[in-house]
XYZ file of N, CA and C in Angstrom:
681
model
N 0.446 1.684 151.928
C 0.432 3.135 152.126
C -0.160 3.461 153.496
N 0.570 4.247 154.264
C 0.101 4.582 155.602
C -1.030 5.606 155.521
N -1.980 5.561 156.464
C -3.105 6.512 156.446
C -2.621 7.938 156.701
N -3.380 8.904 156.169
C -3.024 10.309 156.382
C -3.192 10.680 157.845
N -2.348 11.585 158.306
C -2.422 12.038 159.690
C -3.631 12.947 159.859
N -4.019 13.186 161.113
C -5.154 14.057 161.401
C -4.887 15.467 160.902
N -3.640 15.930 161.027
C -3.323 17.295 160.590
C -3.427 17.432 159.078
N -3.049 16.408 158.350
C -3.169 16.447 156.884
C -4.633 16.443 156.482
N -5.428 15.619 157.129
C -6.861 15.591 156.825
C -7.520 16.939 157.126
N -7.117 17.563 158.228
C -7.669 18.870 158.574
C -7.306 19.907 157.508
N -6.071 19.857 157.028
C -5.629 20.787 155.992
C -6.412 20.587 154.697
N -6.666 19.356 154.323
C -7.426 19.070 153.109
C -8.862 19.568 153.237
N -9.450 19.386 154.409
C -10.808 19.874 154.632
C -10.858 21.395 154.553
N -9.863 22.043 155.143
C -9.813 23.501 155.102
C -9.742 24.007 153.668
N -8.880 23.409 152.870
C -8.713 23.854 151.491
C -9.981 23.598 150.676
N -10.653 22.479 150.937
C -11.904 22.191 150.226
C -12.964 23.232 150.545
N -13.076 23.582 151.809
C -14.065 24.577 152.218
C -13.757 25.942 151.600
N -12.477 26.309 151.576
C -12.083 27.578 150.982
C -12.431 27.632 149.496
N -12.206 26.527 148.790
C -12.524 26.492 147.357
C -14.013 26.657 147.124
N -14.829 26.091 147.996
C -16.278 26.228 147.861
C -16.712 27.675 148.081
N -16.119 28.357 149.060
C -16.447 29.755 149.298
C -16.069 30.613 148.090
N -14.876 30.379 147.563
C -14.406 31.150 146.414
C -15.300 30.902 145.200
N -15.642 29.659 144.949
C -16.489 29.325 143.808
C -17.865 29.968 143.934
N -18.384 30.040 145.140
C -19.697 30.654 145.351
C -19.675 32.128 144.988
N -18.640 32.842 145.420
C -18.513 34.262 145.079
C -18.462 34.438 143.570
N -17.685 33.615 142.905
C -17.545 33.734 141.452
C -18.858 33.450 140.726
N -19.505 32.352 141.067
C -20.690 31.935 140.313
C -21.897 32.828 140.558
N -22.121 33.224 141.803
C -23.254 34.112 142.073
C -23.027 35.461 141.395
N -21.785 35.924 141.368
C -21.478 37.177 140.680
C -21.730 37.059 139.184
N -21.421 35.902 138.624
C -21.563 35.704 137.182
C -22.999 35.394 136.757
N -23.705 34.568 137.533
C -24.978 34.015 137.095
C -26.182 34.481 137.910
N -25.933 35.025 139.094
C -27.027 35.316 140.004
C -27.293 34.140 140.915
N -28.093 34.373 141.936
C -28.313 33.347 142.964
C -29.131 32.170 142.446
N -30.251 32.443 141.790
C -31.145 31.371 141.369
C -30.481 30.440 140.365
N -29.671 30.984 139.475
C -29.032 30.168 138.441
C -27.801 29.430 138.948
N -27.373 29.733 140.150
C -26.219 29.052 140.744
C -26.707 27.851 141.540
N -26.192 26.688 141.216
C -26.585 25.466 141.910
C -25.440 24.957 142.783
N -25.794 24.153 143.764
C -24.755 23.563 144.609
C -23.841 22.665 143.784
N -24.420 21.964 142.807
C -23.606 21.139 141.923
C -22.637 21.973 141.112
N -23.109 23.123 140.633
C -22.237 24.013 139.880
C -21.113 24.562 140.727
N -21.423 24.881 141.975
C -20.394 25.371 142.895
C -19.341 24.298 143.129
N -19.789 23.068 143.366
C -18.848 21.966 143.583
C -17.973 21.752 142.360
N -18.582 21.815 141.172
C -17.808 21.630 139.945
C -16.766 22.730 139.779
N -17.158 23.989 140.020
C -16.216 25.096 139.890
C -15.075 24.946 140.898
N -15.400 24.449 142.081
C -14.386 24.292 143.128
C -13.523 23.058 142.928
N -13.926 22.164 142.000
C -13.198 20.921 141.809
C -13.374 19.969 142.971
N -14.558 20.025 143.610
C -14.832 19.213 144.791
C -15.944 18.210 144.504
N -15.980 17.160 145.288
C -17.092 16.222 145.199
C -18.372 16.923 145.648
N -19.483 16.651 144.989
C -20.718 17.372 145.296
C -21.201 17.140 146.717
N -20.895 15.972 147.263
C -21.321 15.696 148.625
C -20.617 16.560 149.665
N -19.490 17.129 149.305
C -18.763 17.962 150.258
C -19.491 19.265 150.566
N -20.298 19.750 149.624
C -21.010 21.006 149.869
C -21.927 20.860 151.070
N -22.740 19.799 151.080
C -23.666 19.589 152.192
C -22.931 19.173 153.466
N -21.714 18.668 153.333
C -20.919 18.318 154.512
C -20.519 19.570 155.284
N -20.188 20.645 154.549
C -19.726 21.877 155.173
C -20.828 22.895 155.428
N -21.875 22.873 154.599
C -22.898 23.914 154.678
C -24.296 23.291 154.589
N -25.245 23.773 155.427
C -26.610 23.225 155.402
C -27.330 23.440 154.075
N -26.983 24.493 153.338
C -27.678 24.778 152.089
C -27.033 25.935 151.354
N -27.623 26.284 150.213
C -27.029 27.323 149.365
C -27.064 28.689 150.034
N -28.130 29.002 150.749
C -28.226 30.312 151.384
C -27.137 30.491 152.431
N -26.896 29.454 153.230
C -25.853 29.527 154.244
C -24.469 29.639 153.601
N -24.282 28.921 152.499
C -23.009 28.984 151.790
C -22.781 30.382 151.223
N -23.817 30.983 150.654
C -23.690 32.335 150.120
C -23.319 33.326 151.219
N -24.017 33.265 152.351
C -23.716 34.211 153.423
C -22.294 34.041 153.944
N -21.854 32.799 154.103
C -20.487 32.570 154.568
C -19.474 33.113 153.566
N -19.738 32.918 152.275
C -18.823 33.389 151.238
C -18.748 34.914 151.226
N -19.898 35.573 151.351
C -19.900 37.035 151.331
C -19.294 37.594 152.614
N -19.564 36.952 153.737
C -18.939 37.404 154.977
C -17.414 37.285 154.893
N -16.926 36.237 154.240
C -15.483 36.130 154.037
C -14.982 37.285 153.177
N -15.678 37.559 152.074
C -15.276 38.666 151.204
C -15.288 39.988 151.966
N -16.312 40.222 152.772
C -16.395 41.464 153.537
C -15.273 41.554 154.563
N -15.036 40.456 155.268
C -13.994 40.442 156.291
C -12.627 40.746 155.695
N -12.268 40.060 154.605
C -10.943 40.231 154.034
C -10.797 41.576 153.331
N -11.882 42.074 152.722
C -11.847 43.402 152.115
C -11.606 44.456 153.186
N -12.306 44.327 154.298
C -12.141 45.270 155.406
C -10.747 45.168 155.998
N -10.276 43.959 156.198
C -8.946 43.745 156.754
C -7.876 44.374 155.855
N -8.018 44.182 154.562
C -7.058 44.733 153.616
C -7.055 46.255 153.661
N -8.244 46.846 153.744
C -8.342 48.303 153.792
C -7.716 48.859 155.071
N -7.926 48.196 156.187
C -7.408 48.683 157.460
C -5.891 48.557 157.557
N -5.340 47.577 156.880
C -3.913 47.310 157.021
C -3.088 47.832 155.850
N -3.717 48.478 154.885
C -2.941 48.962 153.736
C -1.995 50.093 154.171
N -0.984 50.309 153.364
C -0.032 51.394 153.625
C -0.623 52.740 153.210
N -0.333 53.799 153.917
C 0.403 53.794 155.187
C -0.473 53.268 156.321
N 0.046 52.315 157.064
C -0.701 51.760 158.179
C -0.868 52.805 159.262
N -1.966 52.713 159.973
C -2.254 53.726 160.977
C -2.993 53.129 162.160
N -2.774 53.727 163.317
C -3.528 53.374 164.522
C -4.562 54.434 164.855
N -4.679 55.447 163.999
C -5.653 56.520 164.203
C -7.063 55.955 164.080
N -7.822 56.005 165.161
C -9.154 55.409 165.181
C -10.120 56.024 164.187
N -10.011 57.321 163.963
C -10.917 57.980 163.016
C -10.603 57.567 161.579
N -9.320 57.482 161.249
C -8.931 57.048 159.915
C -9.350 55.600 159.673
N -9.209 54.756 160.680
C -9.602 53.353 160.526
C -11.120 53.221 160.343
N -11.877 54.034 161.052
C -13.326 54.016 160.868
C -13.683 54.458 159.449
N -13.012 55.492 158.950
C -13.269 55.967 157.588
C -12.946 54.883 156.568
N -11.832 54.195 156.761
C -11.457 53.112 155.851
C -12.478 51.983 155.891
N -12.976 51.681 157.083
C -13.964 50.609 157.217
C -15.240 50.944 156.461
N -15.732 52.149 156.641
C -16.950 52.574 155.955
C -16.759 52.517 154.447
N -15.633 53.056 153.961
C -15.379 53.079 152.522
C -15.224 51.677 151.954
N -14.609 50.775 152.716
C -14.412 49.409 152.230
C -15.745 48.699 152.032
N -16.643 48.826 152.990
C -17.940 48.150 152.877
C -18.791 48.787 151.786
N -18.804 50.107 151.715
C -19.557 50.762 150.650
C -19.000 50.396 149.276
N -17.685 50.236 149.189
C -17.070 49.888 147.910
C -17.520 48.546 147.371
N -17.915 47.639 148.243
C -18.390 46.333 147.781
C -19.651 46.459 146.931
N -20.446 47.500 147.172
C -21.663 47.678 146.379
C -21.344 48.094 144.952
N -20.153 48.656 144.739
C -19.734 49.055 143.391
C -19.138 47.872 142.639
N -18.235 47.160 143.295
C -17.475 46.106 142.629
C -18.159 44.741 142.658
N -19.135 44.565 143.550
C -19.816 43.270 143.667
C -21.318 43.493 143.827
N -21.884 44.263 142.933
C -23.286 44.663 143.052
C -24.222 43.465 143.102
N -24.091 42.549 142.151
C -24.977 41.384 142.083
C -24.841 40.535 143.336
N -23.622 40.261 143.714
C -23.364 39.420 144.879
C -23.943 40.036 146.140
N -23.702 41.316 146.374
C -24.178 41.966 147.585
C -25.696 42.086 147.595
N -26.296 42.279 146.440
C -27.760 42.356 146.385
C -28.387 41.026 146.785
N -27.825 39.930 146.302
C -28.351 38.610 146.684
C -28.075 38.318 148.157
N -26.958 38.778 148.650
C -26.634 38.584 150.063
C -27.655 39.284 150.953
N -27.971 40.531 150.640
C -28.948 41.265 151.438
C -30.319 40.608 151.369
N -30.679 40.122 150.189
C -31.972 39.438 150.045
C -32.016 38.175 150.886
N -30.906 37.452 150.954
C -30.865 36.219 151.742
C -31.019 36.509 153.226
N -30.402 37.590 153.684
C -30.505 37.948 155.097
C -31.949 38.269 155.475
N -32.695 38.863 154.553
C -34.068 39.284 154.837
C -35.075 38.143 154.778
N -34.634 36.952 154.408
C -35.529 35.803 154.417
C -35.822 35.373 155.852
N -36.830 34.520 155.983
C -37.298 34.131 157.317
C -36.195 33.485 158.154
N -35.276 32.762 157.493
C -34.217 32.087 158.242
C -33.221 33.068 158.835
N -33.141 34.262 158.245
C -32.356 35.337 158.824
C -30.854 35.218 158.675
N -30.184 35.816 159.630
C -28.734 36.000 159.612
C -28.035 34.703 159.982
N -27.013 34.347 159.223
C -26.261 33.125 159.481
C -25.053 33.422 160.368
N -24.943 32.716 161.470
C -23.758 32.801 162.325
C -22.759 31.750 161.834
N -21.590 32.183 161.413
C -20.589 31.279 160.865
C -19.215 31.823 161.208
N -18.149 31.033 161.026
C -16.804 31.537 161.351
C -16.460 32.820 160.604
N -16.882 32.930 159.350
C -16.584 34.129 158.571
C -17.279 35.348 159.149
N -18.519 35.188 159.569
C -19.256 36.307 160.161
C -18.623 36.718 161.491
N -18.157 35.746 162.257
C -17.554 36.052 163.547
C -16.253 36.830 163.382
N -15.482 36.503 162.353
C -14.243 37.244 162.107
C -14.547 38.669 161.662
N -15.562 38.824 160.838
C -15.984 40.160 160.429
C -16.436 40.959 161.644
N -17.199 40.332 162.523
C -17.685 41.009 163.722
C -16.523 41.454 164.610
N -15.522 40.606 164.774
C -14.368 40.962 165.604
C -13.650 42.182 165.039
N -13.527 42.240 163.732
C -12.827 43.354 163.104
C -13.613 44.655 163.242
N -14.922 44.582 163.064
C -15.748 45.775 163.232
C -15.787 46.227 164.694
N -15.832 45.279 165.607
C -15.820 45.626 167.032
C -14.505 46.315 167.393
N -13.396 45.821 166.863
C -12.097 46.451 167.107
C -12.056 47.860 166.515
N -12.682 48.037 165.352
C -12.729 49.358 164.718
C -13.479 50.348 165.604
N -14.600 49.913 166.155
C -15.383 50.762 167.049
C -14.575 51.111 168.297
N -13.882 50.115 168.841
C -13.089 50.348 170.048
C -11.969 51.354 169.789
N -11.280 51.209 168.670
C -10.181 52.126 168.350
C -10.694 53.527 168.032
N -11.940 53.602 167.607
C -12.525 54.913 167.326
C -12.834 55.666 168.616
N -12.817 54.948 169.749
C -12.999 55.616 171.028
C -14.212 55.190 171.815
N -14.892 54.135 171.371
C -16.085 53.687 172.086
C -15.719 53.190 173.485
N -16.528 53.564 174.448
C -16.342 53.070 175.811
C -17.072 51.752 176.031
N -17.916 51.377 175.068
C -18.672 50.122 175.160
C -18.791 49.505 173.767
N -17.695 48.926 173.256
C -17.705 48.365 171.905
C -18.774 47.304 171.682
N -19.089 46.518 172.718
C -20.096 45.472 172.550
C -21.478 46.049 172.253
N -21.746 47.243 172.774
C -23.029 47.890 172.504
C -22.983 48.709 171.220
N -21.827 49.310 170.930
C -21.718 50.196 169.772
C -21.452 49.453 168.463
N -20.857 48.264 168.559
C -20.602 47.501 167.335
C -21.891 47.171 166.580
N -22.954 46.672 167.251
C -24.183 46.381 166.497
C -24.774 47.605 165.802
N -24.556 48.787 166.376
C -25.050 50.012 165.740
C -24.292 50.258 164.439
N -22.969 50.129 164.480
C -22.178 50.289 163.265
C -22.596 49.259 162.223
N -22.756 48.017 162.635
C -23.167 46.968 161.695
C -24.508 47.314 161.054
N -25.459 47.774 161.857
C -26.778 48.117 161.327
C -26.701 49.289 160.356
N -25.888 50.288 160.693
C -25.748 51.446 159.808
C -25.112 51.053 158.482
N -24.097 50.201 158.526
C -23.448 49.755 157.299
C -24.388 48.899 156.451
N -25.124 48.003 157.092
C -26.074 47.172 156.355
C -27.167 48.028 155.729
N -27.625 49.029 156.473
C -28.642 49.923 155.937
C -28.134 50.708 154.744
N -26.875 51.159 154.817
C -26.295 51.906 153.707
C -26.125 51.023 152.479
N -25.668 49.794 152.690
C -25.521 48.864 151.566
C -26.882 48.597 150.919
N -27.871 48.360 151.741
C -29.229 48.117 151.220
C -29.721 49.323 150.419
N -29.522 50.529 150.960
C -29.988 51.733 150.283
C -29.273 51.943 148.955
N -28.004 51.557 148.896
C -27.234 51.727 147.665
C -27.633 50.724 146.587
N -28.272 49.623 146.994
C -28.553 48.535 146.055
C -30.022 48.403 145.683
N -30.888 49.239 146.214
C -32.316 49.130 145.897
C -32.516 49.330 144.394
N -33.030 48.341 143.685
C -33.227 48.486 142.243
C -34.207 49.618 141.923
N -33.807 50.472 141.029
C -34.683 51.551 140.592
C -34.644 52.797 141.436
N -34.159 52.687 142.670
C -34.126 53.871 143.543
C -32.926 53.841 144.474
N -31.733 53.583 143.933
C -30.554 53.543 144.809
C -30.162 54.929 145.277
N -29.703 55.011 146.521
C -29.166 56.270 147.009
C -27.718 56.405 146.559
N -27.269 57.598 146.194
C -25.881 57.788 145.761
C -24.904 57.497 146.900
N -23.820 56.823 146.562
C -22.826 56.501 147.577
C -22.246 57.731 148.265
N -21.985 58.833 147.535
C -21.451 60.016 148.239
C -22.381 60.525 149.336
N -23.689 60.420 149.116
C -24.648 60.857 150.122
C -24.601 59.933 151.336
N -24.597 58.637 151.088
C -24.537 57.662 152.172
C -23.227 57.804 152.950
N -22.148 57.984 152.224
C -20.842 58.148 152.862
C -20.829 59.390 153.746
N -21.373 60.487 153.234
C -21.381 61.734 154.007
C -22.175 61.577 155.297
N -23.289 60.868 155.243
C -24.104 60.667 156.439
C -23.364 59.815 157.471
N -22.701 58.749 157.015
C -21.953 57.900 157.938
C -20.754 58.645 158.518
N -20.084 59.425 157.695
C -18.946 60.195 158.184
C -19.392 61.216 159.223
N -20.550 61.831 158.989
C -21.079 62.790 159.953
C -21.411 62.088 161.268
N -21.998 60.910 161.179
C -22.380 60.148 162.372
C -21.167 59.848 163.253
N -20.011 59.590 162.625
C -18.822 59.212 163.390
C -17.779 60.322 163.456
N -18.172 61.541 163.078
C -17.289 62.683 163.232
C -16.020 62.605 162.402
N -16.139 62.144 161.152
C -14.977 61.956 160.295
C -14.876 63.063 159.253
N -13.664 63.409 158.881
C -13.436 64.373 157.812
C -13.550 63.661 156.466
N -14.111 64.330 155.485
C -14.353 63.679 154.202
C -13.062 63.306 153.480
N -11.945 63.929 153.866
C -10.664 63.614 153.244
C -10.101 62.283 153.744
N -10.676 61.749 154.802
C -10.191 60.490 155.361
C -10.637 59.321 154.490
N -10.001 58.160 154.713
C -10.399 56.961 154.008
C -10.070 57.022 152.530
N -10.785 56.178 151.768
C -10.648 56.129 150.312
C -12.041 55.994 149.723
N -12.598 57.073 149.219
C -13.966 57.002 148.681
C -14.085 55.926 147.610
N -15.189 55.159 147.606
C -15.389 54.143 146.559
C -15.329 54.773 145.174
N -14.702 54.072 144.227
C -14.626 54.557 142.856
C -16.020 54.601 142.256
N -16.252 55.469 141.287
C -17.577 55.535 140.644
C -17.974 54.193 140.045
N -19.280 53.960 139.984
C -19.786 52.717 139.420
C -19.301 52.549 137.989
N -18.912 51.306 137.671
C -18.447 51.014 136.327
C -16.951 51.187 136.148
N -16.252 51.571 137.216
C -14.805 51.718 137.136
C -14.143 50.763 138.116
N -12.909 50.399 137.815
C -12.131 49.519 138.689
C -10.874 50.216 139.175
N -10.934 51.533 139.255
C -9.770 52.308 139.653
C -9.297 51.891 141.045
N -8.047 51.447 141.103
C -7.461 51.076 142.379
C -8.005 49.795 142.973
N -8.738 49.009 142.177
C -9.351 47.791 142.719
C -8.747 46.564 142.047
N -8.391 45.568 142.837
C -7.835 44.323 142.328
C -8.960 43.296 142.233
N -9.377 42.915 141.015
C -10.505 41.991 140.873
C -10.167 40.534 141.177
N -8.888 40.212 141.336
C -8.494 38.842 141.646
C -8.731 38.576 143.127
N -9.770 37.816 143.426
C -10.160 37.573 144.819
C -9.501 36.333 145.419
N -8.647 35.671 144.660
C -8.038 34.444 145.178
C -7.236 34.704 146.453
N -6.744 35.949 146.616
C -5.967 36.276 147.812
C -6.810 36.229 149.071
N -8.127 36.265 148.936
C -9.021 36.245 150.085
C -9.431 34.829 150.503
N -9.081 33.853 149.691
C -9.505 32.479 149.958
C -8.261 31.597 149.987
N -7.878 31.202 151.193
C -6.584 30.543 151.409
C -6.654 29.081 150.999
N -6.556 28.834 149.690
C -6.628 27.458 149.196
C -5.255 26.839 149.017
N -4.199 27.611 149.285
C -2.853 27.061 149.138
C -2.547 26.136 150.305
N -1.581 25.272 150.088
C -1.172 24.355 151.141
C -0.325 25.100 152.163
N -0.402 24.679 153.401
C 0.454 25.250 154.433
C 0.758 24.169 155.456
N 1.811 24.365 156.189
C 2.193 23.395 157.195
C 1.270 23.500 158.391
N 0.898 22.384 159.019
C 0.041 22.445 160.200
C 0.664 23.300 161.280
N -0.166 24.089 161.958
C 0.296 24.889 163.078
C 0.713 26.288 162.722
N 0.588 26.680 161.420
C 1.010 28.022 161.051
C -0.076 29.040 161.273
N -1.257 28.599 161.668
C -2.331 29.535 161.928
C -3.201 29.754 160.727
N -4.318 30.433 160.922
C -5.274 30.706 159.864
C -4.914 32.007 159.185
N -4.462 31.943 157.940
C -4.045 33.133 157.227
C -5.212 34.004 156.822
N -6.418 33.500 156.973
C -7.580 34.304 156.621
C -7.906 35.306 157.691
N -7.280 35.224 158.828
C -7.568 36.173 159.903
C -6.813 37.465 159.699
């Protein structure tokens, strides 16, 4: 039997990493962060346990990468849904609503994500985070910013602050209030975007997240479908 080509090996590694990200989102959502183990993630992903440490330094880094992937693809889906638009204000409204909506549909996951960021090790720089950053920077630019590199971190901070405020146990701020403040900050009409559905409802939301994690096989050279 001839050895596998470099392109085949790269494809197998990509699919393994994607399965680990998907499994992390599922298990942390189901069990919480502390009860989720790297071994459990590997088992859910159908991967050898040693592969987890091959791709990620630890559970915290794996969680952040998984959530950044979920945020990136959720935002991408919201921006590109029909009717598609190049209107910068509408795209900003969709971006805000997409990120706020994650606090409704993925409360446990997002709460653990925010807690991980606030630890001493801080924010994880990873491919998933970089793709999310590119999309948010493009959103700021299309909204009319003359300096997206300076204005993007402000948008990121405002969104992170809103997510944190919505998830504080015992004293969460209502999403409509947070949304109104962000819309006012960026000069948006409240009719724009798609307001997050009320907590406890799945109206208009597809809970099958497999579409966000490209574990299917593809021919080498077709590009990264996660972008």
